[in-house]
Coordinates of C-alpha atoms in Angstrom, one line a residue:
M7 CA 123.8 21.3 -59.2
S8 CA 124.5 18.1 -61.0
G9 CA 121.8 16.1 -62.7
R10 CA 122.1 13.4 -60.0
S11 CA 121.6 15.9 -57.3
R12 CA 118.6 17.4 -59.0
R13 CA 117.0 13.9 -59.3
R14 CA 117.7 13.2 -55.6
A15 CA 116.1 16.5 -54.7
R16 CA 113.0 15.8 -56.8
A17 CA 112.7 12.3 -55.3
A18 CA 113.0 13.7 -51.8
E19 CA 110.3 16.4 -52.6
R20 CA 107.9 13.7 -54.1
A21 CA 108.5 11.6 -50.9
R22 CA 107.7 14.6 -48.7
V23 CA 104.5 15.4 -50.7
T24 CA 103.5 11.8 -50.6
R25 CA 103.9 11.8 -46.8
V26 CA 101.9 15.0 -46.5
V27 CA 99.1 13.6 -48.7
L28 CA 99.0 10.3 -46.9
I29 CA 99.0 12.0 -43.5
S30 CA 96.2 14.3 -44.7
L31 CA 94.2 11.4 -46.1
G32 CA 94.7 9.6 -42.9
A33 CA 93.6 12.6 -40.9
V34 CA 90.5 13.0 -43.2
A35 CA 89.8 9.3 -42.9
L36 CA 90.2 9.5 -39.1
V37 CA 87.8 12.4 -39.0
V38 CA 85.3 10.6 -41.2
V39 CA 85.5 7.5 -39.1
A40 CA 85.2 9.6 -36.0
C41 CA 82.2 11.5 -37.4
A42 CA 80.6 8.3 -38.5
A43 CA 81.2 6.8 -35.1
W44 CA 79.9 9.9 -33.4
V45 CA 76.8 10.0 -35.5
G46 CA 76.3 6.2 -35.2
V47 CA 76.6 6.2 -31.5
R48 CA 74.2 9.1 -31.1
A49 CA 71.8 7.6 -33.6
A50 CA 71.8 4.3 -31.6
I51 CA 71.1 6.1 -28.3
S52 CA 68.5 8.3 -29.9
Y53 CA 66.7 5.4 -31.5
G54 CA 66.6 3.7 -28.1
H55 CA 64.8 6.7 -26.7
V56 CA 62.4 6.9 -29.7
S57 CA 61.5 3.2 -29.5
T58 CA 60.6 3.4 -25.9
A59 CA 58.8 6.7 -26.3
R60 CA 56.9 5.5 -29.3
A61 CA 55.5 2.4 -27.5
D62 CA 54.5 4.5 -24.5
A63 CA 53.0 7.2 -26.7
K64 CA 50.9 4.7 -28.7
S65 CA 49.5 3.0 -25.6
T66 CA 48.9 6.3 -23.8
V67 CA 47.1 7.9 -26.8
A68 CA 44.9 4.8 -27.1
A69 CA 44.1 4.9 -23.4
V70 CA 43.2 8.6 -23.5
A71 CA 41.1 8.2 -26.6
A72 CA 39.2 5.3 -24.9
D73 CA 38.7 7.2 -21.6
P74 CA 39.3 11.0 -21.7
V75 CA 38.4 11.3 -18.0
S76 CA 41.6 9.4 -17.2
A77 CA 43.7 11.9 -19.3
A78 CA 44.7 14.0 -16.4
S79 CA 46.0 11.0 -14.4
R80 CA 48.3 10.1 -17.3
A81 CA 49.9 13.5 -17.5
D82 CA 53.1 12.4 -15.8
R83 CA 53.5 9.5 -18.2
I84 CA 52.9 11.8 -21.2
R85 CA 55.5 14.2 -19.8
A86 CA 58.0 11.3 -19.5
V87 CA 57.4 10.4 -23.1
G88 CA 58.1 14.0 -24.0
D89 CA 61.3 14.0 -22.0
R90 CA 62.5 10.9 -23.9
L91 CA 61.8 12.4 -27.2
D92 CA 63.5 15.7 -26.1
D93 CA 66.6 13.6 -25.3
A94 CA 66.4 11.9 -28.7
K95 CA 66.0 15.2 -30.5
G96 CA 69.0 16.6 -28.7
L97 CA 71.2 13.8 -30.0
T98 CA 70.3 14.6 -33.6
G99 CA 70.8 18.4 -33.8
D100 CA 74.5 19.0 -33.4
V101 CA 76.8 20.3 -36.1
V102 CA 78.4 16.9 -36.9
W103 CA 74.9 15.4 -37.5
R104 CA 73.8 18.3 -39.6
A105 CA 76.9 18.2 -41.7
S106 CA 76.5 14.4 -42.2
E107 CA 73.1 15.0 -43.8
Y108 CA 74.9 16.2 -47.0
V109 CA 76.5 12.8 -47.5
P110 CA 74.9 11.2 -50.6
F111 CA 72.1 8.7 -49.7
A112 CA 73.1 8.3 -46.1
G113 CA 72.5 12.0 -45.5
A114 CA 68.9 11.8 -46.7
N115 CA 68.2 9.1 -44.2
L116 CA 69.9 10.9 -41.4
R117 CA 67.9 14.0 -42.2
S118 CA 64.6 12.1 -42.4
Y119 CA 65.3 10.5 -39.0
R120 CA 66.1 13.8 -37.4
L121 CA 62.9 15.3 -38.8
T122 CA 60.8 12.4 -37.7
V123 CA 62.1 12.7 -34.1
E124 CA 61.4 16.5 -34.2
A125 CA 57.9 15.8 -35.4
L126 CA 57.2 13.2 -32.7
H127 CA 58.6 15.6 -30.0
E128 CA 56.3 18.4 -31.3
T129 CA 53.4 16.0 -31.3
V130 CA 53.8 14.9 -27.7
D131 CA 55.3 18.0 -26.1
G132 CA 53.2 20.6 -28.0
G133 CA 50.2 18.6 -29.2
L134 CA 49.2 16.2 -26.4
A135 CA 50.8 17.2 -23.1
P136 CA 49.2 20.7 -22.8
V137 CA 45.6 19.4 -23.4
V138 CA 45.3 16.2 -21.3
A139 CA 43.4 18.0 -18.6
D140 CA 41.2 19.7 -21.2
L141 CA 40.2 16.3 -22.6
A142 CA 38.9 15.3 -19.2
T143 CA 37.1 18.6 -18.9
L144 CA 35.4 18.2 -22.2
E145 CA 34.1 14.8 -21.3
T146 CA 32.7 15.8 -17.9
A147 CA 31.2 19.0 -19.3
V148 CA 28.7 17.0 -21.3
S149 CA 25.8 15.4 -19.4
L150 CA 23.7 13.4 -21.8
A151 CA 21.2 12.4 -19.1
D152 CA 20.5 16.1 -18.4
R153 CA 20.7 17.1 -22.1
T154 CA 23.1 19.9 -21.0
V155 CA 26.6 21.1 -21.8
D156 CA 28.7 23.2 -19.4
T157 CA 29.4 25.9 -22.0
E158 CA 31.8 27.8 -19.7
A159 CA 33.9 24.8 -19.1
V160 CA 34.0 23.9 -22.8
A161 CA 34.9 27.5 -23.8
G162 CA 37.8 27.4 -21.3
T163 CA 39.5 24.6 -23.2
A164 CA 39.5 26.4 -26.6
A165 CA 42.8 28.3 -26.3
H166 CA 44.8 25.2 -25.2
L167 CA 43.2 23.0 -27.9
R168 CA 43.9 25.5 -30.6
T169 CA 47.6 25.7 -29.6
A170 CA 47.8 21.9 -29.6
E171 CA 46.1 21.7 -33.0
R172 CA 48.7 24.1 -34.5
A173 CA 51.5 22.1 -32.9
L174 CA 50.2 18.9 -34.5
E175 CA 49.8 20.7 -37.8
R176 CA 53.5 21.6 -37.6
G177 CA 54.3 17.9 -36.7
R178 CA 52.4 16.7 -39.8
A179 CA 54.2 19.2 -42.1
T180 CA 57.6 18.0 -40.7
L181 CA 56.7 14.4 -41.3
R182 CA 55.7 15.2 -44.9
E183 CA 59.2 16.7 -45.3
A184 CA 60.8 13.7 -43.7
A185 CA 59.1 11.3 -46.1
G186 CA 60.9 12.9 -49.1
G187 CA 64.1 11.4 -50.6
P188 CA 65.4 7.8 -51.0
L189 CA 65.0 6.1 -47.6
V190 CA 65.9 2.7 -46.4
P191 CA 62.8 0.5 -45.9
P192 CA 62.9 0.4 -42.1
L193 CA 63.1 4.2 -41.9
A194 CA 60.4 4.7 -44.5
S195 CA 58.1 2.3 -42.6
G196 CA 58.9 4.2 -39.4
V197 CA 58.0 7.5 -41.0
R198 CA 54.7 6.1 -42.2
A199 CA 53.9 4.8 -38.8
A200 CA 54.7 8.2 -37.2
E201 CA 52.4 9.8 -39.8
G202 CA 49.6 7.5 -38.9
L203 CA 50.0 8.3 -35.2
V204 CA 50.2 12.1 -35.7
D205 CA 47.4 12.2 -38.2
S206 CA 45.1 10.3 -35.8
L207 CA 45.9 12.6 -32.9
H208 CA 45.5 15.7 -35.1
Q209 CA 42.1 14.6 -36.3
T210 CA 40.9 14.1 -32.7
V211 CA 42.4 17.3 -31.3
S212 CA 41.3 19.3 -34.4
S213 CA 37.7 18.1 -34.0
L214 CA 37.7 19.0 -30.3
S215 CA 39.3 22.3 -31.0
V216 CA 36.5 23.2 -33.4
A217 CA 33.9 22.0 -31.0
A218 CA 35.3 24.1 -28.1
R219 CA 35.2 27.2 -30.3
V220 CA 31.8 26.6 -31.8
L221 CA 29.7 24.6 -29.2
P222 CA 29.2 27.2 -26.5
A223 CA 27.7 29.8 -28.8
A224 CA 25.9 27.2 -30.9
I225 CA 24.0 25.7 -28.0
G226 CA 22.8 29.0 -26.5
A227 CA 25.5 30.3 -24.2
G228 CA 24.5 33.8 -25.4
G229 CA 20.8 33.1 -25.9
A230 CA 18.4 30.7 -27.3
K231 CA 19.1 29.1 -30.7
N232 CA 16.7 27.4 -33.1
Y233 CA 17.8 24.7 -35.6
A234 CA 16.2 22.5 -38.2
L235 CA 17.3 18.8 -38.0
L236 CA 17.2 17.1 -41.5
F237 CA 17.1 13.4 -41.2
N238 CA 18.5 12.2 -44.6
N239 CA 17.4 8.8 -46.0
N240 CA 20.2 7.2 -48.0
A241 CA 17.6 5.1 -49.9
E242 CA 17.0 8.2 -52.0
L243 CA 20.5 9.8 -52.4
R244 CA 21.4 13.4 -52.2
T245 CA 24.9 14.9 -51.9
T246 CA 25.0 14.8 -48.1
G247 CA 23.6 11.3 -47.8
G248 CA 19.9 11.3 -48.7
I249 CA 16.6 13.0 -49.1
A250 CA 15.3 15.0 -46.1
G251 CA 12.3 12.8 -45.4
A252 CA 11.9 13.6 -41.7
I253 CA 12.4 17.1 -40.2
S254 CA 12.5 18.2 -36.6
A255 CA 13.0 21.5 -34.7
L256 CA 15.8 21.6 -32.2
T257 CA 16.3 24.3 -29.6
A258 CA 19.3 25.1 -27.5
D259 CA 19.4 27.6 -24.6
G260 CA 22.0 28.0 -22.0
G261 CA 23.6 24.7 -23.0
R262 CA 20.4 22.7 -22.7
I263 CA 19.1 20.9 -25.9
E264 CA 15.5 20.0 -26.6
L265 CA 13.7 18.3 -29.4
G266 CA 10.8 20.3 -30.7
Q267 CA 8.1 20.0 -33.3
Q268 CA 8.4 17.1 -35.7
L269 CA 7.5 17.9 -39.3
V270 CA 6.9 16.2 -42.6
P271 CA 8.1 17.8 -45.9
D272 CA 4.6 18.9 -47.0
Q273 CA 4.4 21.2 -44.0
L274 CA 7.4 23.2 -45.3
N275 CA 7.1 22.9 -49.1
P276 CA 5.7 26.0 -50.8
A277 CA 2.5 25.8 -53.0
E278 CA 3.1 24.6 -56.5
G279 CA 4.5 27.2 -58.7
T280 CA 5.8 29.4 -55.8
G281 CA 9.2 27.8 -55.2
L282 CA 12.2 29.6 -53.9
P283 CA 14.3 31.4 -56.6
V284 CA 17.5 29.6 -57.6
S285 CA 20.4 30.9 -59.7
P286 CA 20.7 30.2 -63.4
E287 CA 23.7 27.9 -62.7
E288 CA 21.7 26.0 -60.1
R289 CA 18.7 25.7 -62.3
A290 CA 20.8 24.3 -65.2
L291 CA 22.5 21.6 -63.0
F292 CA 19.7 20.7 -60.5
G293 CA 16.5 22.0 -62.1
P294 CA 13.9 24.3 -60.4
Q295 CA 13.1 21.5 -57.9
L296 CA 16.1 22.7 -55.9
G297 CA 14.0 25.5 -54.6
E298 CA 10.6 23.8 -54.9
Y299 CA 10.9 21.1 -52.3
I300 CA 12.7 21.0 -49.0
Q301 CA 13.6 17.4 -49.8
N302 CA 15.8 18.7 -52.6
V303 CA 17.8 21.4 -50.7
N304 CA 20.8 19.1 -50.7
L305 CA 20.8 18.3 -54.4
T306 CA 23.6 20.9 -54.5
P307 CA 27.0 19.9 -53.0
D308 CA 27.2 23.4 -51.5
F309 CA 25.8 22.9 -48.0
V310 CA 25.9 26.6 -47.3
R311 CA 23.3 27.0 -50.0
S312 CA 21.4 24.0 -48.6
G313 CA 21.2 25.7 -45.3
E314 CA 20.0 29.0 -46.8
L315 CA 17.3 27.3 -48.7
T316 CA 16.1 25.4 -45.6
A317 CA 16.0 28.6 -43.6
A318 CA 14.0 30.3 -46.4
H319 CA 11.4 27.4 -46.4
W320 CA 11.2 27.5 -42.7
R321 CA 10.6 31.2 -42.6
A322 CA 8.0 31.1 -45.3
A323 CA 6.1 28.2 -43.9
L324 CA 6.4 28.7 -40.1
G325 CA 7.3 32.4 -39.8
Q326 CA 10.4 31.6 -37.7
E327 CA 14.1 32.3 -38.2
L328 CA 16.6 29.5 -38.0
D329 CA 20.0 29.9 -36.5
G330 CA 21.3 26.8 -38.3
V331 CA 20.6 23.5 -40.0
V332 CA 21.9 20.1 -38.9
S333 CA 21.9 17.3 -41.6
I334 CA 22.4 13.7 -40.5
D335 CA 21.9 10.5 -42.5
T336 CA 20.3 7.1 -41.9
A337 CA 23.6 5.2 -41.6
T338 CA 24.5 7.4 -38.5
I339 CA 21.6 5.8 -36.7
G340 CA 23.4 2.4 -36.9
L341 CA 26.6 3.9 -35.5
L342 CA 24.8 5.5 -32.6
L343 CA 22.8 2.4 -31.8
A344 CA 26.2 0.6 -31.4
A345 CA 26.9 3.1 -28.6
T346 CA 23.5 3.3 -27.0
G347 CA 22.0 -0.1 -27.4
P348 CA 18.8 -1.0 -29.3
I349 CA 15.6 1.0 -29.5
T350 CA 12.0 0.0 -30.3
V351 CA 10.0 1.9 -33.0
A352 CA 6.4 0.9 -33.8
G353 CA 7.0 -2.5 -32.4
R354 CA 10.2 -3.1 -34.2
E355 CA 13.6 -3.4 -32.5
L356 CA 16.3 -1.5 -34.2
N357 CA 20.0 -2.2 -33.5
S358 CA 23.3 -1.5 -35.0
E359 CA 23.1 -4.6 -37.2
N360 CA 19.6 -4.2 -38.7
A361 CA 19.1 -0.4 -38.7
S362 CA 20.1 0.2 -42.3
R363 CA 18.2 -2.7 -43.7
V364 CA 15.0 -1.8 -41.8
L365 CA 15.2 2.0 -42.5
L366 CA 16.3 1.8 -46.1
R367 CA 14.3 -1.3 -47.3
D368 CA 11.9 -2.9 -45.0
V369 CA 9.9 0.2 -44.1
Y370 CA 9.1 0.9 -47.7
V371 CA 8.2 -2.6 -48.6
E372 CA 6.1 -3.3 -45.6
I373 CA 4.5 0.2 -45.1
E374 CA 3.1 1.5 -48.3
S375 CA 1.4 4.6 -47.1
R376 CA 3.5 7.7 -47.1
D377 CA 1.6 9.1 -44.1
D378 CA 2.3 5.9 -42.1
Q379 CA 6.0 6.1 -43.1
D380 CA 6.1 9.7 -41.9
V381 CA 4.7 8.6 -38.6
F382 CA 7.3 5.8 -38.3
F383 CA 10.2 8.1 -38.9
G384 CA 8.8 10.7 -36.5
E385 CA 8.7 8.0 -33.8
L386 CA 12.2 7.0 -34.8
T387 CA 13.5 10.5 -34.2
R388 CA 11.9 10.8 -30.8
A389 CA 13.0 7.3 -29.7
M390 CA 16.6 8.0 -30.8
F391 CA 16.7 11.4 -29.1
D392 CA 15.4 9.9 -25.9
K393 CA 17.9 7.0 -26.0
L394 CA 20.8 9.3 -26.7
F395 CA 19.9 11.6 -23.8
G396 CA 18.8 8.9 -21.5
A397 CA 20.2 7.6 -18.2
G398 CA 22.9 5.0 -18.7
T399 CA 24.1 6.2 -22.1
G400 CA 27.9 6.6 -22.1
T401 CA 29.2 9.9 -23.3
V402 CA 32.4 8.6 -24.7
P403 CA 30.9 5.9 -27.0
V404 CA 28.3 8.4 -28.3
L405 CA 31.0 11.0 -29.0
K406 CA 33.1 8.4 -30.8
A407 CA 30.1 7.3 -32.9
L408 CA 29.4 10.9 -33.8
A409 CA 33.1 11.5 -34.7
T410 CA 33.0 8.5 -37.0
A411 CA 29.9 9.9 -38.7
V412 CA 31.5 13.3 -39.1
D413 CA 34.7 11.8 -40.6
E414 CA 32.6 9.9 -43.1
G415 CA 30.7 13.0 -44.1
R416 CA 27.4 11.9 -42.7
I417 CA 26.8 15.0 -40.6
S418 CA 26.8 18.5 -42.0
L419 CA 26.1 21.9 -40.4
W420 CA 25.2 25.4 -41.5
F421 CA 25.1 28.4 -39.2
A422 CA 23.4 31.6 -40.0
E423 CA 26.0 33.4 -37.8
A424 CA 29.0 34.2 -40.0
A425 CA 31.5 33.8 -37.2
L426 CA 30.4 30.3 -36.4
Q427 CA 30.2 29.3 -40.0
H428 CA 33.8 30.5 -40.5
E429 CA 35.0 28.2 -37.7
I430 CA 33.8 25.1 -39.5
A431 CA 34.7 26.2 -43.0
G432 CA 36.9 23.7 -44.8
G433 CA 36.2 20.9 -42.4
P434 CA 34.0 17.8 -42.7
L435 CA 31.0 19.5 -41.0
A436 CA 30.8 22.3 -43.6
G437 CA 29.4 19.9 -46.3
P438 CA 30.8 18.2 -49.4
L439 CA 31.9 21.2 -51.6
A440 CA 33.6 23.0 -48.7
Q441 CA 36.1 20.1 -48.2
L442 CA 37.7 20.3 -51.6
T443 CA 41.2 21.6 -51.5
D444 CA 44.3 21.4 -53.7
R445 CA 46.2 20.0 -50.8
G446 CA 44.8 16.5 -50.5
A447 CA 41.2 16.5 -51.9
P448 CA 41.0 18.4 -55.2
V449 CA 37.9 16.4 -56.5
G450 CA 34.6 15.1 -55.2
V451 CA 32.1 12.6 -56.5
F452 CA 28.5 13.3 -55.4
L453 CA 25.4 11.3 -56.1
A454 CA 21.7 12.2 -56.3
D455 CA 18.7 10.0 -57.1
G456 CA 16.7 10.6 -60.2
T457 CA 14.3 7.7 -59.8
A458 CA 12.0 9.4 -57.3
G459 CA 11.8 6.2 -55.3
K460 CA 13.8 4.4 -52.7
M461 CA 16.1 2.4 -55.1
D462 CA 19.4 3.5 -53.8
S463 CA 19.4 0.8 -51.1
Y464 CA 20.3 -1.3 -54.2
L465 CA 23.1 0.9 -55.4
E466 CA 26.7 -0.1 -54.7
G467 CA 30.1 0.7 -56.2
S468 CA 33.2 2.7 -55.7
V469 CA 34.7 6.2 -56.1
T470 CA 38.3 6.8 -56.8
A471 CA 40.7 9.7 -57.4
T472 CA 44.1 9.8 -59.1
C473 CA 46.5 12.3 -60.6
H474 CA 49.2 12.4 -63.2
A475 CA 51.1 14.7 -65.5
A476 CA 49.1 15.4 -68.7
A477 CA 50.9 15.5 -72.1
T478 CA 50.1 16.2 -75.7
K479 CA 52.0 15.9 -78.9
D480 CA 54.2 18.8 -79.9
T481 CA 53.0 20.3 -83.2
A482 CA 56.5 20.8 -84.4
K483 CA 57.7 17.3 -83.4
K484 CA 54.8 15.0 -83.6
D485 CA 56.7 12.0 -82.3
T486 CA 57.5 13.7 -79.0
A487 CA 55.4 14.8 -76.1
K488 CA 55.5 17.9 -74.0
K489 CA 54.0 18.6 -70.7
V490 CA 51.0 21.0 -70.8
G491 CA 49.6 20.6 -67.3
N492 CA 48.4 18.1 -64.7
T493 CA 45.3 15.9 -64.7
V494 CA 43.2 14.8 -61.8
T495 CA 40.8 11.9 -62.6
A496 CA 37.7 11.0 -60.6
T497 CA 35.9 7.7 -61.3
A498 CA 32.5 6.5 -60.1
T499 CA 31.7 2.8 -60.6
L500 CA 27.9 2.2 -60.0
A501 CA 26.3 -1.2 -59.8
S502 CA 22.6 -2.1 -59.3
T503 CA 22.0 -5.0 -57.0
A504 CA 18.2 -4.8 -57.3
P505 CA 16.5 -8.3 -57.5
A506 CA 15.1 -9.5 -60.8
D507 CA 11.5 -9.0 -59.6
I508 CA 12.1 -5.4 -58.4
A509 CA 9.5 -4.1 -60.8
S510 CA 6.8 -5.8 -58.7
Y511 CA 7.8 -3.9 -55.5
P512 CA 5.6 -1.0 -54.2
W513 CA 5.8 2.2 -56.2
V514 CA 7.3 4.0 -53.3
V515 CA 10.4 1.8 -53.8
T516 CA 10.6 1.8 -57.6
G517 CA 9.4 5.4 -58.1
Y518 CA 6.2 6.9 -59.4
G519 CA 7.2 6.5 -63.0
V520 CA 9.8 8.8 -64.5
P521 CA 9.3 9.1 -68.3
G522 CA 11.6 6.8 -70.2
L523 CA 12.8 4.9 -67.1
P524 CA 11.4 1.3 -66.7
A525 CA 10.2 0.3 -63.3
G526 CA 13.0 -1.2 -61.2
H527 CA 15.7 0.7 -63.1
L528 CA 18.0 3.1 -61.2
R529 CA 18.6 6.7 -62.4
T530 CA 21.5 8.5 -60.7
M531 CA 22.8 12.1 -61.2
V532 CA 26.6 11.8 -60.9
Q533 CA 28.2 15.1 -59.9
F534 CA 31.9 15.7 -60.3
A535 CA 33.2 18.8 -58.5
A536 CA 36.7 20.2 -58.3
T537 CA 38.7 23.0 -56.7
D538 CA 38.8 26.4 -58.5
S539 CA 42.3 25.6 -59.8
L540 CA 41.0 22.7 -62.0
R541 CA 39.0 22.8 -65.2
P542 CA 36.8 20.1 -66.6
H543 CA 38.4 18.3 -69.6
R544 CA 36.2 15.4 -70.5
V545 CA 33.7 12.9 -69.1
T546 CA 33.3 9.3 -70.3
V547 CA 30.5 6.8 -69.5
D548 CA 31.6 3.2 -70.1
G549 CA 34.5 4.4 -72.2
T550 CA 32.5 6.7 -74.5
E551 CA 32.9 10.4 -74.2
V552 CA 29.7 12.3 -73.4
T553 CA 28.7 15.9 -73.1
A554 CA 28.5 16.8 -69.4
L555 CA 26.5 19.7 -68.2
T556 CA 29.0 22.0 -66.4
R557 CA 28.5 25.1 -64.4
M558 CA 30.3 27.0 -61.6
I559 CA 28.9 26.6 -58.1
D560 CA 30.5 28.8 -55.4
G561 CA 33.6 29.1 -57.6
H562 CA 33.9 25.4 -58.1
P563 CA 33.4 23.7 -61.5
V564 CA 30.6 21.0 -61.2
S565 CA 30.0 18.6 -64.1
V566 CA 26.8 16.5 -64.1
V567 CA 25.9 13.3 -66.1
Q568 CA 23.0 11.0 -65.8
V569 CA 23.3 7.2 -65.5
D570 CA 20.5 4.6 -65.8
L571 CA 21.0 1.1 -64.5
A572 CA 18.9 -2.0 -65.1
P573 CA 18.9 -4.6 -62.3
G574 CA 22.4 -6.2 -62.2
A575 CA 23.9 -3.6 -64.5
V576 CA 27.3 -1.8 -63.9
S577 CA 28.5 1.5 -65.3
V578 CA 31.8 3.3 -65.0
V579 CA 31.8 7.1 -65.2
V580 CA 35.2 9.0 -65.5
A581 CA 35.8 12.7 -65.2
E582 CA 39.1 14.4 -66.0
F583 CA 40.1 17.8 -64.7
T584 CA 43.2 19.7 -65.8
A585 CA 45.4 22.2 -64.0
P586 CA 47.9 24.6 -65.5
P587 CA 51.6 23.5 -65.3
T588 CA 52.1 26.0 -62.5
R589 CA 49.7 24.2 -60.2
S590 CA 50.4 20.9 -58.6
P591 CA 47.4 19.6 -56.6
T592 CA 47.9 16.6 -54.4
V593 CA 45.6 13.7 -54.0
A594 CA 45.3 11.9 -50.6
R595 CA 41.5 11.3 -50.4
V596 CA 38.4 11.6 -52.4
V597 CA 35.3 13.5 -51.0
A598 CA 32.1 11.6 -51.8
T599 CA 28.5 11.3 -50.9
P600 CA 28.1 9.0 -47.9
T601 CA 26.0 5.9 -48.6
A602 CA 24.5 3.2 -46.4
T603 CA 25.5 0.5 -49.0
E604 CA 28.9 -0.9 -50.0
F605 CA 30.9 1.9 -51.6
E606 CA 34.7 1.8 -51.6
H607 CA 36.5 5.1 -51.5
F608 CA 40.0 5.0 -52.8
A609 CA 42.6 7.7 -53.6
E610 CA 46.0 7.0 -55.1
P611 CA 48.2 9.3 -53.0
G612 CA 50.5 11.5 -55.0
T613 CA 51.3 15.0 -56.4
C614 CA 50.2 15.8 -59.9
G615 CA 53.2 16.8 -62.0

């Protein structure tokens, strides 16, 4: 073959290859365009379903929450929402969509959208639709006027509620997965909105699920139960809200609740020098007074221990066994009065607006006698009980008020029966220490009064939690840093709002005179607690490192420092905890002592490391 022929042959071959490449590229482009169009059309249709379903779901959930009795009548609407979300889910699960999720950037958004739809479907279809009738059953099972609960009806809802709770947990986990990756702002906002809706519903259903499993046995379905009710006064802080200044017996039998004998602390406190034994760790952190006075059983953040100590005091003083302990703080009274309307105690009207001021300040300024104060709080307990369980009090508003109090950590429970205690473990009812977890709440900040007065009605501030990767300088290369672990930081900012003339107030307000503490000054024991995966690193007070007293309480490290505040003074206390590089705790909230004064709780969401 001549040179010219070979050149012609090579040119022809190049032309043929070019045609094949162009045809192939065209085919690929056509497929890409077709896939993009396929995904785009399905996304648009799916989004239409989601938008309609989201609006209906939001309004329906709000209506059910406001009136659970109407839940059954809304079942058809909830099923319709579930059907729309099922259609939306079906449009995002085909092979083309899944393959498109591997496209850079766009794929992450497609995946996030699919997961969000799946989570919403799980929420409505598995978390709400199966329990609408149970919500109505629970509401009608409680008769406040008769002080009774239909224990059989409540127990009958437990299985469905537990199934729904697990479905909502799966939905929450799916949404956390959906939030990962670089998302366009509208989608990121949509995911956050979905998380808010699912979290709210999960909180409600989870609380009801626990109640359905615990309540029947707790209120005497299998026989009479005896409880101690500790009324905690936030004017003298303890870890669960305040000192147990008023105490009552509660009985429950066959679902009927009765208020029994009302007691003052001196009726339960042991003789001087004969206090209950406490562990060496407890004695180091809280002193022997933890076991010497029933007012101090909640100096420790471990409410299981608080319950055990209360039961021991009760047994020693009254010769009776307790089946449990209920702790409730003063601020809850204000929440309940918003639901029940005002009450009158010793000629004073208490309502949701003035309850905290009267109960935390006015009583101690205007009634100097301890005995008269005890009489006042005894009357308060009876008046509040009669109002709660009186004719005309709405069940739904009361249950909402109690739910708010539980969410804020204002109500704690301890059961002597291990099975019941297991059901509440890890939840807000189990007390401060039990709520600490590496997944969301690895640290807690707890406050206890050291003034021996009622000065904490003048204590305000904030508690915060943050996390970040810890680093230190490499010994071999001093100018570089290497990661050695993760740090979780808890901060307590304390401020005294006491007036300038506070020293002239009655001694019951300012305290009986703690050595070294001027009248009118505040002394606070600040406790920083963490999960068992964290270890105390250092504590600073107003920027200066101090030696904190640290011990292990129920497997948790607890560090304690003391802060004194003059009227108008502010102090910032910071505790750092470290975790090994293999552990990555997350911060979503901070567990803290509930107060009746202005205290902001802030957690900077994130994963350490």
